[in-house]
Amino acid sequence: MQQEVVLAMLAKEPSYGYQLRARLREALGPLGEGMNAGHVYVTLTRLEKAGLLAVERSAGGADRSDRKVYVLTPSGQQRVAEWIAEVSWPRPDLAEFHLKLIAAAAAGLADPLTIVDAQRRELLRRLRDAQRAAMAEPDRSDAALLLEGVVLRLQADLRWLEACEKSWTHRRSGS
Amino acid sequence: MSNAADVSVLRARGLRREYGKGEGLVRAVDGVDLDIGAGETVAVMGPSGCGKSTLLHLLGGLDRPSGGEVWLNGRRIDDLGEKALARMRRTDVGFVFQSFHLMEELTALENVELSALLAGRSPRAARRRAGDLLEQVGLADRARFLPSALSGGQRQRVAIARALSNEPLVVLADEPTGNLDSAAVLDVLQLFERLHESGQTLVIVTHDARIAATADRMISMRDGAFVDETRLSGGTTGQLGAFVGLED
Amino acid sequence: MLGRILLVGRIAVRDLRRRRIETALLLLALTAATTTLTLGLVLRDAAGDPYQSTREATGGPDVVAGVDRHAKLSDLEELAGAPGVIDHGGPYPVTPAKLQASGRTSDVQAVGRDATPASVDQPKLIQGDWVSDGGVVVEAAFAKALDVRVGDPVTLDGRSFEVVGVAVTAAMPPYPGGTCIVAVGCASGATPEVLAKLPPGLLQNPGLVWLTQADVRRLAPDPGSLAYVMNLKLADPDEARAFVDAHSSEGLAAPRLESWENILEGVTELARDARILLMIGAWLLGLLAVASVSVLVGGRMADQTKRVGLLKAAGGTPGLVAAVLLAEYVLVAVVAAAAGLAAGSLIAPLLTGFGAGLIGGTGTPSMTMSTVGSVTAVAVGVAVVATVVPALRAARSSTVDALAGSPRPPRRTGWLIVISARLPVPLLLALRVVARRPRRVVLGVVSIAITVSGIYVALVLNAFLTAQPLAAGVDDAQAELLRQALLAVMVILFSLAAVNAIFITWATALDNRHSSALARALGATPGEVSAALAAAQVLPALAGAIVGAFPGGFVLFHAINAITGGDSDRATLPPLWQLLALVLATVLVVAALTAVPAYLGGHRPVTETLRAELA
């Protein structure tokens, strides 16, 4: 996960580490379940070193390690603003699968259609999981929206697989 | 190729359906073997024109095969007469169609009770059953609405309620989400999930991956034949997190 | 403006050519109605012309006067000198007699004439010579009815005579419509039952013969029993009625006067009967045509909605759209009117062959401008009445809906749906088919009711004509002719009703394609669906037949009588068993006619229909 995400989650108000994790979990729903707590703290430490956030010791309370309150520094705030304005977008690497099919067909390593079928099975399983998770979410939760995105993404991938299937079927019967 | 449960509710052997002659011969269904166990949900996927709708019509006795056999609950149905087929459809099969196929001039309740009336139930029993079913699909408050006053998803839920009217052995759905927006698709998906949990045998023909993903088993169909089969049921992949890049 | 008319016309013609079968049916329905109407109108003038020519050829009288006893002869002589009278023939003695010819007997009125030609009413000889002692001249229509020819021996009150001539006259309507000029009186057009109640000695449907005056006097038992007739010629024939009014007086002994217009009415009575028959037929056919056209138009509108949408999307105003739709049917109506006029004028001579009693009686009736105008107006009227509602509806419909090609949604008739839930499956489906298109069902009922009431009237008239042709004022040959006219009307009526029934079933089967397929997918058998489609026609047919037979036919018959001034007591109404048989036969015929479309409608492949719905 990008550091900027963690940074941006702190933009609202200075927070304890556990508050930050709860916020992330709520937004991600079941997708956040696999989130590693240590990973968040490692990120926080890196950001602190970069001077993008500062740590304040909590006044009261016991001397527990997570009694740190994280605050954005001015340069941290600027970084968040830049990140918000960015238009980068995760790129699914379709080229890899595409080349896999071409290579398999060219070298006679495997039937491209068999590869497509296998891939579809995998994607369908993922779709099924995402969908189940989506249906289990209460209406209009943040996580449900994210899950819908996942479902749509998978659907798009499956449709591309359909196109691959059609194209390779055609090539095979055409040749 | 089947790993169906012990009891086959629906079974097909060497099923074929051809249209036309000579040069124009189209093999819509070309040698299909199929076993569907009681309580199983099976999705048949494939590009449009692969013959999946024709397969569904053959399984439900709406169309006659050019060759091969269809067995429903241990009874061979491909050689039945039109009349016997109609009787069989009444009690053993429930159809759900892409374009809903509700009667425009009948209310939701009347549409649902029609199947029961055709099956010879008393008007009172048919009405009570229809009321219960509409409640099950969450449309009790829309019982007196005409289809034109219902949304697409609501119409399809009425159609599903109608399909369940005579407690069929199997529900056959042909692109049930083909005409629905994504919110309505979710309604229908949930309904199918519930049916599945209640032990209803379901065969869904679709090219909507979402609906196929709810099935126990997914069959890919190409050019009238089955080319791949996947068992989808069983534990999750546990890789949901991978989709959002939380683990880098 | 001209451009727009051309545009409308071009679109209309193209559309008609695209749907040949429907256009042909439409044309057939309208032509049947216009042909019948033409016949009715043409016959109005048919008999008038021969009488006029007969009047000219025979020096026909303007007024015929008669007295029933010798003592009053002076009254006639007085009339001959009355102002306005420019010529006269007679007075001639008249006596009743019984004529026997080749085994047949009939009452006759024998008029004694001079051997020399008269200037007023000199009967025109068709055959043979004028009267001589012992030689009798027989009125042409009577001669035809009795089948006597020149040279035949006949007896009058037992005395032997020879038929020397056959002639026509304008002084009296041809047999059997003759006026009574004898002292004892006549019973023309009376049924045997009525005759039985009348005093004996009355002449029954007497024919007319001419003898020499001497022979007439010899036939009369005593000179005082002779009646006399005199034929008057007026300076102004148009004054005949006024003359009659001025010189008529109450009282038994006063001379009876009859104007030539009166005689003409008697002559045209038969034509009038046939004409009324045809006019009623034309009305029934017109109503049926409205029904057929409505069904056709209604059925077409369903797939015309898309065209209407295109027209409107291309910028056509609702007015233009309505104009195109109306133009199509008006065009068909005009063609049908032309065809009907042509067919009517070809057929009319066949129905007017009752000219035996008049000169030129078999001539071709003329076609007048008023006939052409009326027929065209009626045809166009029918087309407009049947199309105006759908045309306006289509023109007003939303362009978007129309482009989507969504057909007219079915009606919901809630109570029928509720009732039907309690019925067996075929009736359940049938009632729902009916409930979906109530207007079409009404058309079906009306169409059958019209046909059945027509058949009812035909049954009454046919029985009447068969049993008592003379009572109807016609002889056997004429009765036969009327029966043929009746039959022609009925055959057209029946064919049109049959076309309607088939077409309504066909339209219903097409309309219910989807719901039939759906019902079958839900488990209705093909037999049940076919039975439902047939029952959806047969039930309205039953209703229509009952309405048509019991109140419909009865009311129609009495309406005819009211129009014609006929005496309905003389006619026997069909017995109950005939009515029941009529209703039953109607239902069976409709069932048979609808069997094929209903069977096809119920056995259409389900999957094709359900799939077509997606496309």
PDB file of C-alpha atoms in Angstrom, chain A residues 1-2 28 30-35 39 113-114 116-118 120-122 124-136 139 146-148 150-152 154-155 158-159 162 165-166 169 172, chain B residues 45-48 182 186 189-190 193 196 207-216 218 220-223 227-248:
ATOM      1  CA  MET A   1       0.000   0.000   0.000  1.00  0.00           C
ATOM      2  CA  GLN A   2       1.203   3.408  -0.795  1.00  0.00           C
ATOM      3  CA  LEU A  28     -11.851  -1.790   3.469  1.00  0.00           C
ATOM      4  CA  PRO A  30     -13.354  -7.828   4.499  1.00  0.00           C
ATOM      5  CA  LEU A  31     -10.545  -6.717   2.228  1.00  0.00           C
ATOM      6  CA  GLY A  32      -8.827  -5.186   5.232  1.00  0.00           C
ATOM      7  CA  GLU A  33      -8.896  -8.387   7.191  1.00  0.00           C
ATOM      8  CA  GLY A  34      -5.676  -9.624   5.702  1.00  0.00           C
ATOM      9  CA  MET A  35      -4.042  -6.319   6.575  1.00  0.00           C
ATOM     10  CA  HIS A  39       2.927  -3.243   8.087  1.00  0.00           C
ATOM     11  CA  LEU A 113      -8.087 -22.198 -24.806  1.00  0.00           C
ATOM     12  CA  THR A 114      -7.127 -24.515 -21.969  1.00  0.00           C
ATOM     13  CA  VAL A 116      -8.132 -19.351 -20.853  1.00  0.00           C
ATOM     14  CA  ASP A 117     -10.402 -21.889 -19.199  1.00  0.00           C
ATOM     15  CA  ALA A 118      -8.054 -22.345 -16.281  1.00  0.00           C
ATOM     16  CA  ARG A 120     -11.423 -18.211 -15.967  1.00  0.00           C
ATOM     17  CA  ARG A 121     -11.862 -20.775 -13.223  1.00  0.00           C
ATOM     18  CA  GLU A 122      -9.502 -18.822 -11.055  1.00  0.00           C
ATOM     19  CA  LEU A 124     -14.613 -16.974 -11.167  1.00  0.00           C
ATOM     20  CA  ARG A 125     -13.535 -18.229  -7.763  1.00  0.00           C
ATOM     21  CA  ARG A 126     -12.291 -14.772  -6.898  1.00  0.00           C
ATOM     22  CA  LEU A 127     -15.486 -13.263  -8.202  1.00  0.00           C
ATOM     23  CA  ARG A 128     -17.496 -15.656  -6.119  1.00  0.00           C
ATOM     24  CA  ASP A 129     -15.552 -14.674  -2.994  1.00  0.00           C
ATOM     25  CA  ALA A 130     -15.860 -10.963  -3.692  1.00  0.00           C
ATOM     26  CA  GLN A 131     -19.512 -11.306  -4.409  1.00  0.00           C
ATOM     27  CA  ARG A 132     -20.204 -13.301  -1.286  1.00  0.00           C
ATOM     28  CA  ALA A 133     -18.346 -10.664   0.697  1.00  0.00           C
ATOM     29  CA  ALA A 134     -20.334  -7.899  -1.024  1.00  0.00           C
ATOM     30  CA  MET A 135     -23.627  -9.591  -0.246  1.00  0.00           C
ATOM     31  CA  ALA A 136     -22.634  -9.973   3.389  1.00  0.00           C
ATOM     32  CA  ASP A 139     -26.172  -1.661   2.398  1.00  0.00           C
ATOM     33  CA  LEU A 146     -15.075  -1.103  -2.785  1.00  0.00           C
ATOM     34  CA  LEU A 147     -16.247  -4.673  -3.253  1.00  0.00           C
ATOM     35  CA  GLU A 148     -18.440  -3.606  -6.119  1.00  0.00           C
ATOM     36  CA  VAL A 150     -13.585  -5.485  -7.259  1.00  0.00           C
ATOM     37  CA  VAL A 151     -16.537  -7.356  -8.751  1.00  0.00           C
ATOM     38  CA  LEU A 152     -16.721  -5.054 -11.730  1.00  0.00           C
ATOM     39  CA  LEU A 154     -13.225  -9.107 -12.258  1.00  0.00           C
ATOM     40  CA  GLN A 155     -16.166  -9.020 -14.592  1.00  0.00           C
ATOM     41  CA  LEU A 158     -13.703 -12.244 -17.416  1.00  0.00           C
ATOM     42  CA  ARG A 159     -15.114 -10.465 -20.415  1.00  0.00           C
ATOM     43  CA  GLU A 162     -14.301 -14.260 -23.293  1.00  0.00           C
ATOM     44  CA  GLU A 165     -11.619 -17.356 -26.059  1.00  0.00           C
ATOM     45  CA  LYS A 166     -13.523 -16.149 -29.089  1.00  0.00           C
ATOM     46  CA  THR A 169     -11.361 -20.361 -31.143  1.00  0.00           C
ATOM     47  CA  ARG A 172      -7.929 -22.463 -34.376  1.00  0.00           C
TER      48      ARG A 172
ATOM     49  CA  MET B  45     -21.688 -20.106 -19.483  1.00  0.00           C
ATOM     50  CA  GLY B  46     -20.704 -19.355 -22.981  1.00  0.00           C
ATOM     51  CA  PRO B  47     -20.718 -16.701 -25.651  1.00  0.00           C
ATOM     52  CA  SER B  48     -24.070 -15.838 -27.200  1.00  0.00           C
ATOM     53  CA  SER B 182     -26.282  -3.956 -11.294  1.00  0.00           C
ATOM     54  CA  LEU B 186     -27.577  -8.154  -6.675  1.00  0.00           C
ATOM     55  CA  LEU B 189     -28.261 -13.008  -6.920  1.00  0.00           C
ATOM     56  CA  GLN B 190     -29.304 -12.925  -3.289  1.00  0.00           C
ATOM     57  CA  GLU B 193     -28.396 -17.788  -3.061  1.00  0.00           C
ATOM     58  CA  HIS B 196     -29.707 -22.571  -3.239  1.00  0.00           C
ATOM     59  CA  HIS B 207     -22.992 -15.025 -19.751  1.00  0.00           C
ATOM     60  CA  ASP B 208     -23.012 -12.862 -16.658  1.00  0.00           C
ATOM     61  CA  ALA B 209     -19.972 -14.012 -14.671  1.00  0.00           C
ATOM     62  CA  ARG B 210     -21.496 -12.672 -11.477  1.00  0.00           C
ATOM     63  CA  ILE B 211     -24.406 -15.025 -11.591  1.00  0.00           C
ATOM     64  CA  ALA B 212     -22.258 -17.906 -12.732  1.00  0.00           C
ATOM     65  CA  ALA B 213     -20.015 -17.292  -9.755  1.00  0.00           C
ATOM     66  CA  THR B 214     -22.851 -18.122  -7.356  1.00  0.00           C
ATOM     67  CA  ALA B 215     -23.081 -21.657  -8.713  1.00  0.00           C
ATOM     68  CA  ASP B 216     -21.630 -24.819  -7.248  1.00  0.00           C
ATOM     69  CA  MET B 218     -19.744 -23.804 -13.764  1.00  0.00           C
ATOM     70  CA  SER B 220     -18.368 -23.583 -20.219  1.00  0.00           C
ATOM     71  CA  MET B 221     -20.080 -24.193 -23.473  1.00  0.00           C
ATOM     72  CA  ARG B 222     -18.703 -23.534 -26.943  1.00  0.00           C
ATOM     73  CA  ASP B 223     -20.261 -24.368 -30.301  1.00  0.00           C
ATOM     74  CA  VAL B 227     -15.565 -27.586 -23.040  1.00  0.00           C
ATOM     75  CA  ASP B 228     -14.776 -26.986 -19.402  1.00  0.00           C
ATOM     76  CA  GLU B 229     -16.240 -27.582 -16.014  1.00  0.00           C
ATOM     77  CA  THR B 230     -15.271 -26.054 -12.687  1.00  0.00           C
ATOM     78  CA  ARG B 231     -16.400 -26.788  -9.209  1.00  0.00           C
ATOM     79  CA  LEU B 232     -16.671 -23.412  -7.537  1.00  0.00           C
ATOM     80  CA  SER B 233     -18.047 -24.418  -4.168  1.00  0.00           C
ATOM     81  CA  GLY B 234     -15.754 -24.978  -1.227  1.00  0.00           C
ATOM     82  CA  GLY B 235     -13.617 -22.579   0.811  1.00  0.00           C
ATOM     83  CA  THR B 236     -12.700 -19.124  -0.321  1.00  0.00           C
ATOM     84  CA  THR B 237      -9.412 -18.397  -1.943  1.00  0.00           C
ATOM     85  CA  GLY B 238      -8.588 -16.073   0.946  1.00  0.00           C
ATOM     86  CA  GLN B 239      -6.960 -13.715  -1.497  1.00  0.00           C
ATOM     87  CA  LEU B 240      -9.410 -10.889  -1.378  1.00  0.00           C
ATOM     88  CA  GLY B 241      -6.742  -8.556  -0.057  1.00  0.00           C
ATOM     89  CA  ALA B 242      -4.724  -9.102  -3.193  1.00  0.00           C
ATOM     90  CA  PHE B 243      -7.193  -7.098  -5.216  1.00  0.00           C
ATOM     91  CA  VAL B 244      -6.566  -3.823  -3.466  1.00  0.00           C
ATOM     92  CA  GLY B 245      -2.828  -4.035  -3.194  1.00  0.00           C
ATOM     93  CA  LEU B 246      -2.760  -4.223   0.569  1.00  0.00           C
ATOM     94  CA  GLU B 247       0.034  -6.740   0.426  1.00  0.00           C
ATOM     95  CA  ASP B 248       2.815  -5.388  -1.616  1.00  0.00           C
TER      96      ASP B 248
END
